[in-house]
């Protein structure tokens, strides 16, 4: 895939870039929005204009809901700075959120992100440390888990930065669909970034607890719990999980089937953990 002719950045983006309070992501989202308004830019105009955006209130109690709430605050604050720039035209929160979704669901991080190329703006805050680049055509590939832990594709830009070389690591028959492993380790990540869950792999259904600077993905299996998480007889963990479970049960009902599935799995995991902790003798009143 060779790089097309450079897309000329609107003059307003250069003015926007002078404000270091505006993050790298917001500059990109603003650029995407303006390019989507350009009738000659087929790629950006082809991106979904009204995707089914996730709502924090529909995912209350989950880690996805917490991240969505943070993202909304971040975008709202960034929007104030963006709309202070003259000549840019009014950009709405909905447009920013849509651009963020389109970017997140299509980007290819790590392999050829800013940190790898060394072109990042050192004086500008980066909200998302995993940012990468958008690749037309490649972003049409659907997700699948590769067989036997193999990779579907390899990417290389080392020989010529203007050329992205894509090599299939497995045989592909004529007419066969080409897949790509999105690299997500949980349905939290799949739902947040791509808007769907992998229902064929139950091991991706986890509830994450962070304590002492360490992350623990809990599956509902009490036997797999790290000993220090239940060192107090499980009281602290039980209290935390019951609080989250109560928030989930009070979440706004969603019409999105992926959200409904995800919430049901999260409630199931927390319910099983709470029942198991009670069998261990933990009580939410601190008695054991």
Short mmCIF file of C-alpha atoms in Angstrom, two decimals:
data_model
loop_
_atom_site.label_atom_id
_atom_site.label_comp_id
_atom_site.label_asym_id
_atom_site.label_seq_id
_atom_site.Cartn_x
_atom_site.Cartn_y
_atom_site.Cartn_z
CA UNK A 1 0.00 0.00 0.00
CA UNK A 2 1.65 3.23 -1.13
CA UNK A 3 0.89 6.54 0.51
CA UNK A 4 -1.53 8.69 -1.54
CA UNK A 5 -0.91 12.32 -2.30
CA UNK A 6 -0.66 14.30 0.96
CA UNK A 7 -3.94 15.71 2.26
CA UNK A 8 -3.60 19.44 2.77
CA UNK A 9 -4.37 20.42 6.33
CA UNK A 10 -6.96 23.21 6.69
CA UNK A 11 -5.36 26.51 7.83
CA UNK A 12 -7.48 26.44 11.00
CA UNK A 13 -5.67 23.26 12.14
CA UNK A 14 -2.35 25.14 12.12
CA UNK A 15 -3.91 27.80 14.34
CA UNK A 16 -5.39 25.10 16.56
CA UNK A 17 -1.98 23.46 16.93
CA UNK A 18 -0.57 26.62 18.49
CA UNK A 19 -2.58 25.93 21.65
CA UNK A 20 -0.59 23.35 23.63
CA UNK A 21 -3.62 22.68 25.86
CA UNK A 22 -5.15 20.84 22.90
CA UNK A 23 -4.08 17.20 22.87
CA UNK A 24 -2.63 15.32 19.92
CA UNK A 25 -5.84 13.31 19.67
CA UNK A 26 -8.07 16.39 19.55
CA UNK A 27 -5.97 17.85 16.74
CA UNK A 28 -6.48 14.63 14.83
CA UNK A 29 -10.22 14.47 15.58
CA UNK A 30 -10.66 18.09 14.46
CA UNK A 31 -8.75 17.33 11.27
CA UNK A 32 -10.99 14.30 10.62
CA UNK A 33 -14.14 16.39 11.15
CA UNK A 34 -13.01 19.12 8.74
CA UNK A 35 -11.93 16.56 6.13
CA UNK A 36 -15.32 14.87 6.48
CA UNK A 37 -16.94 18.17 5.50
CA UNK A 38 -14.81 18.33 2.34
CA UNK A 39 -16.81 16.87 -0.58
CA UNK A 40 -13.56 15.84 -2.29
CA UNK A 41 -12.29 13.67 0.57
CA UNK A 42 -13.82 10.29 -0.14
CA UNK A 43 -12.14 8.39 2.71
CA UNK A 44 -13.21 10.59 5.61
CA UNK A 45 -16.66 11.08 4.11
CA UNK A 46 -17.03 7.29 3.96
CA UNK A 47 -16.62 6.91 7.72
CA UNK A 48 -19.83 6.38 9.76
CA UNK A 49 -21.47 9.73 10.49
CA UNK A 50 -23.78 8.37 13.17
CA UNK A 51 -22.28 5.23 14.77
CA UNK A 52 -23.86 3.57 17.81
CA UNK A 53 -21.76 5.33 20.44
CA UNK A 54 -21.49 3.74 23.86
CA UNK A 55 -23.07 5.49 26.85
CA UNK A 56 -21.51 5.57 30.31
CA UNK A 57 -24.93 5.43 31.99
CA UNK A 58 -25.74 2.20 30.14
CA UNK A 59 -22.48 0.67 31.37
CA UNK A 60 -22.58 1.92 34.97
CA UNK A 61 -20.50 -0.09 37.42
CA UNK A 62 -18.21 -1.50 34.73
CA UNK A 63 -14.67 -0.45 33.92
CA UNK A 64 -15.86 0.42 30.41
CA UNK A 65 -18.40 2.82 31.92
CA UNK A 66 -15.72 4.45 34.07
CA UNK A 67 -13.48 4.99 31.03
CA UNK A 68 -16.36 6.36 28.96
CA UNK A 69 -17.14 8.90 31.70
CA UNK A 70 -13.49 10.01 31.77
CA UNK A 71 -13.42 10.28 27.99
CA UNK A 72 -16.56 12.42 27.96
CA UNK A 73 -15.07 14.84 30.49
CA UNK A 74 -11.84 14.98 28.47
CA UNK A 75 -13.67 15.68 25.20
CA UNK A 76 -15.89 18.33 26.82
CA UNK A 77 -12.85 20.17 28.15
CA UNK A 78 -11.07 19.91 24.82
CA UNK A 79 -14.12 21.19 22.97
CA UNK A 80 -13.91 24.49 24.85
CA UNK A 81 -10.36 25.06 23.56
CA UNK A 82 -11.25 23.96 20.03
CA UNK A 83 -14.19 26.34 19.64
CA UNK A 84 -12.08 29.28 20.79
CA UNK A 85 -10.24 29.15 17.46
CA UNK A 86 -11.55 31.50 14.79
CA UNK A 87 -12.05 30.17 11.28
CA UNK A 88 -12.52 26.57 12.38
CA UNK A 89 -16.29 26.66 12.45
CA UNK A 90 -18.36 25.20 15.24
CA UNK A 91 -17.48 21.65 16.23
CA UNK A 92 -19.92 19.78 18.45
CA UNK A 93 -19.31 17.25 21.20
CA UNK A 94 -21.14 14.66 19.11
CA UNK A 95 -18.77 15.26 16.18
CA UNK A 96 -15.73 14.90 18.45
CA UNK A 97 -17.11 11.69 19.98
CA UNK A 98 -17.87 10.28 16.53
CA UNK A 99 -14.38 11.12 15.25
CA UNK A 100 -12.90 9.49 18.36
CA UNK A 101 -14.91 6.32 17.77
CA UNK A 102 -14.01 6.15 14.08
CA UNK A 103 -10.35 6.65 14.91
CA UNK A 104 -10.25 4.13 17.76
CA UNK A 105 -12.08 1.46 15.79
CA UNK A 106 -9.82 1.84 12.74
CA UNK A 107 -6.38 2.75 14.04
CA UNK A 108 -3.43 0.41 13.93
CA UNK A 109 -1.50 1.13 17.14
CA UNK A 110 2.01 0.12 18.18
CA UNK A 111 3.29 -0.99 14.77
CA UNK A 112 3.48 2.49 13.32
CA UNK A 113 2.34 4.96 15.95
CA UNK A 114 3.89 8.33 16.75
CA UNK A 115 6.22 6.98 19.44
CA UNK A 116 7.71 4.52 16.95
CA UNK A 117 8.36 7.09 14.23
CA UNK A 118 9.71 9.70 16.64
CA UNK A 119 7.43 12.40 15.22
CA UNK A 120 5.44 13.06 18.39
CA UNK A 121 5.08 16.65 19.63
CA UNK A 122 7.13 16.71 22.84
CA UNK A 123 5.36 19.78 24.19
CA UNK A 124 1.85 18.45 23.76
CA UNK A 125 -0.10 16.21 26.12
CA UNK A 126 -1.11 12.81 24.78
CA UNK A 127 -4.35 11.52 26.33
CA UNK A 128 -4.07 8.05 24.79
CA UNK A 129 -0.60 6.49 24.86
CA UNK A 130 -1.55 3.74 22.39
CA UNK A 131 -2.42 6.00 19.48
CA UNK A 132 -1.51 4.80 16.01
CA UNK A 133 -2.48 5.59 12.43
CA UNK A 134 -5.49 4.96 10.22
CA UNK A 135 -4.99 2.72 7.20
CA UNK A 136 -7.64 2.86 4.47
CA UNK A 137 -8.51 -0.59 3.06
CA UNK A 138 -6.85 -2.35 6.01
CA UNK A 139 -9.46 -0.88 8.35
CA UNK A 140 -12.09 -2.94 6.51
CA UNK A 141 -10.64 -6.20 7.87
CA UNK A 142 -12.83 -8.06 10.35
CA UNK A 143 -11.51 -9.51 13.58
CA UNK A 144 -10.82 -13.19 14.19
CA UNK A 145 -8.61 -15.16 16.55
CA UNK A 146 -5.75 -16.74 14.59
CA UNK A 147 -5.37 -20.52 14.74
CA UNK A 148 -2.70 -22.05 16.98
CA UNK A 149 -1.60 -18.66 18.26
CA UNK A 150 -0.26 -17.65 14.85
CA UNK A 151 -0.48 -14.19 13.34
CA UNK A 152 -2.67 -13.43 10.36
CA UNK A 153 -0.62 -10.51 9.06
CA UNK A 154 2.74 -8.81 9.41
CA UNK A 155 3.28 -5.09 8.80
CA UNK A 156 6.49 -3.40 7.74
CA UNK A 157 7.36 0.22 6.93
CA UNK A 158 11.09 -0.04 7.63
CA UNK A 159 12.24 0.03 4.00
CA UNK A 160 10.22 3.07 2.90
CA UNK A 161 8.03 5.16 5.26
CA UNK A 162 5.69 5.94 2.35
CA UNK A 163 4.98 2.25 1.71
CA UNK A 164 3.25 -0.12 4.10
CA UNK A 165 4.06 -3.73 3.27
CA UNK A 166 1.45 -6.25 4.45
CA UNK A 167 2.32 -9.95 4.41
CA UNK A 168 -0.05 -12.82 5.17
CA UNK A 169 1.42 -15.29 7.66
CA UNK A 170 -1.01 -18.05 6.70
CA UNK A 171 -2.15 -19.41 3.32
CA UNK A 172 -5.08 -17.51 1.81
CA UNK A 173 -7.14 -19.15 -0.91
CA UNK A 174 -8.65 -17.16 -3.76
CA UNK A 175 -11.91 -15.57 -2.62
CA UNK A 176 -11.20 -16.25 1.06
CA UNK A 177 -11.79 -13.41 3.51
CA UNK A 178 -8.66 -11.91 5.08
CA UNK A 179 -8.92 -11.38 8.82
CA UNK A 180 -6.89 -9.44 11.35
CA UNK A 181 -6.43 -10.11 15.06
CA UNK A 182 -7.32 -6.86 16.83
CA UNK A 183 -5.12 -7.89 19.75
CA UNK A 184 -7.70 -7.30 22.48
CA UNK A 185 -7.25 -9.21 25.73
CA UNK A 186 -10.80 -8.84 27.06
CA UNK A 187 -14.33 -7.98 26.01
CA UNK A 188 -13.88 -4.73 27.94
CA UNK A 189 -11.31 -3.68 25.37
CA UNK A 190 -13.24 -5.03 22.39
CA UNK A 191 -16.42 -3.23 23.40
CA UNK A 192 -14.72 0.06 24.29
CA UNK A 193 -12.62 0.29 21.14
CA UNK A 194 -14.60 -1.60 18.51
CA UNK A 195 -18.15 -1.72 19.85
CA UNK A 196 -18.61 -5.50 19.96
CA UNK A 197 -17.91 -8.52 22.18
CA UNK A 198 -16.42 -11.88 21.28
CA UNK A 199 -19.15 -14.27 22.39
CA UNK A 200 -17.22 -17.37 21.33
CA UNK A 201 -14.43 -16.96 23.89
CA UNK A 202 -15.71 -16.92 27.50
CA UNK A 203 -12.15 -16.34 28.76
CA UNK A 204 -12.46 -12.76 27.49
CA UNK A 205 -15.26 -12.08 30.01
CA UNK A 206 -13.49 -10.62 33.04
CA UNK A 207 -13.97 -7.91 35.65
CA UNK A 208 -10.80 -5.95 36.34
CA UNK A 209 -9.75 -4.85 39.82
CA UNK A 210 -6.74 -2.59 40.32
CA UNK A 211 -5.09 -2.53 43.73
CA UNK A 212 -1.58 -1.75 44.87
CA UNK A 213 -0.71 -0.61 41.36
CA UNK A 214 -1.45 -4.07 39.95
CA UNK A 215 -4.27 -5.17 37.65
CA UNK A 216 -6.25 -8.35 38.24
CA UNK A 217 -8.71 -9.75 35.71
CA UNK A 218 -11.30 -11.72 37.68
CA UNK A 219 -13.26 -14.39 35.83
CA UNK A 220 -15.74 -15.41 38.51
CA UNK A 221 -13.60 -18.37 39.60
CA UNK A 222 -12.93 -17.95 43.31
CA UNK A 223 -10.09 -20.47 43.24
CA UNK A 224 -8.16 -18.24 40.83
CA UNK A 225 -8.25 -15.21 43.14
CA UNK A 226 -4.81 -13.99 44.29
CA UNK A 227 -4.47 -14.73 48.05
CA UNK A 228 -3.76 -11.13 49.04
CA UNK A 229 -7.09 -10.00 47.53
CA UNK A 230 -8.87 -12.04 50.20
CA UNK A 231 -6.31 -11.60 52.98
CA UNK A 232 -8.95 -9.90 55.13
CA UNK A 233 -11.31 -12.81 54.67
CA UNK A 234 -12.63 -11.27 51.47
CA UNK A 235 -14.47 -8.42 53.17
CA UNK A 236 -12.83 -5.59 51.21
CA UNK A 237 -13.26 -7.30 47.86
CA UNK A 238 -16.85 -8.27 48.65
CA UNK A 239 -17.74 -4.69 49.56
CA UNK A 240 -16.18 -3.37 46.35
CA UNK A 241 -17.87 -5.96 44.14
CA UNK A 242 -21.27 -5.46 45.75
CA UNK A 243 -21.00 -1.72 45.19
CA UNK A 244 -20.20 -2.27 41.51
CA UNK A 245 -22.96 -4.87 41.18
CA UNK A 246 -25.47 -2.41 42.63
CA UNK A 247 -24.35 0.22 40.09
CA UNK A 248 -24.71 -2.28 37.23
CA UNK A 249 -28.20 -3.25 38.30
CA UNK A 250 -29.16 0.44 38.25
CA UNK A 251 -27.68 1.11 34.80
CA UNK A 252 -29.89 2.56 32.08
CA UNK A 253 -31.26 -0.22 29.90
CA UNK A 254 -29.55 -0.28 26.49
CA UNK A 255 -30.99 -1.08 23.07
CA UNK A 256 -27.49 -2.12 21.94
CA UNK A 257 -27.33 -5.93 21.95
CA UNK A 258 -23.56 -5.90 22.49
CA UNK A 259 -23.95 -3.75 25.60
CA UNK A 260 -26.78 -5.96 26.86
CA UNK A 261 -24.62 -9.07 26.43
CA UNK A 262 -21.62 -7.42 28.09
CA UNK A 263 -23.64 -6.21 31.09
CA UNK A 264 -25.19 -9.66 31.59
CA UNK A 265 -21.73 -11.23 31.62
CA UNK A 266 -20.40 -8.65 34.08
CA UNK A 267 -23.35 -9.14 36.44
CA UNK A 268 -22.85 -12.90 36.23
CA UNK A 269 -19.14 -12.66 37.09
CA UNK A 270 -19.70 -10.36 40.07
CA UNK A 271 -22.64 -12.39 41.36
CA UNK A 272 -20.59 -15.59 41.29
CA UNK A 273 -17.67 -13.90 43.04
CA UNK A 274 -19.91 -12.41 45.74
CA UNK A 275 -21.59 -15.77 46.37
CA UNK A 276 -18.19 -17.45 46.62
CA UNK A 277 -16.84 -14.84 49.02
CA UNK A 278 -19.88 -15.27 51.25
CA UNK A 279 -19.18 -18.99 51.35
CA UNK A 280 -15.66 -18.15 52.50
CA UNK A 281 -17.20 -16.32 55.42
CA UNK A 282 -16.91 -12.74 54.19
CA UNK A 283 -19.67 -10.29 55.20
CA UNK A 284 -20.33 -6.81 53.95
CA UNK A 285 -20.76 -5.64 57.56
CA UNK A 286 -17.16 -6.61 58.32
CA UNK A 287 -18.00 -9.64 60.41
CA UNK A 288 -16.64 -13.10 59.62
#
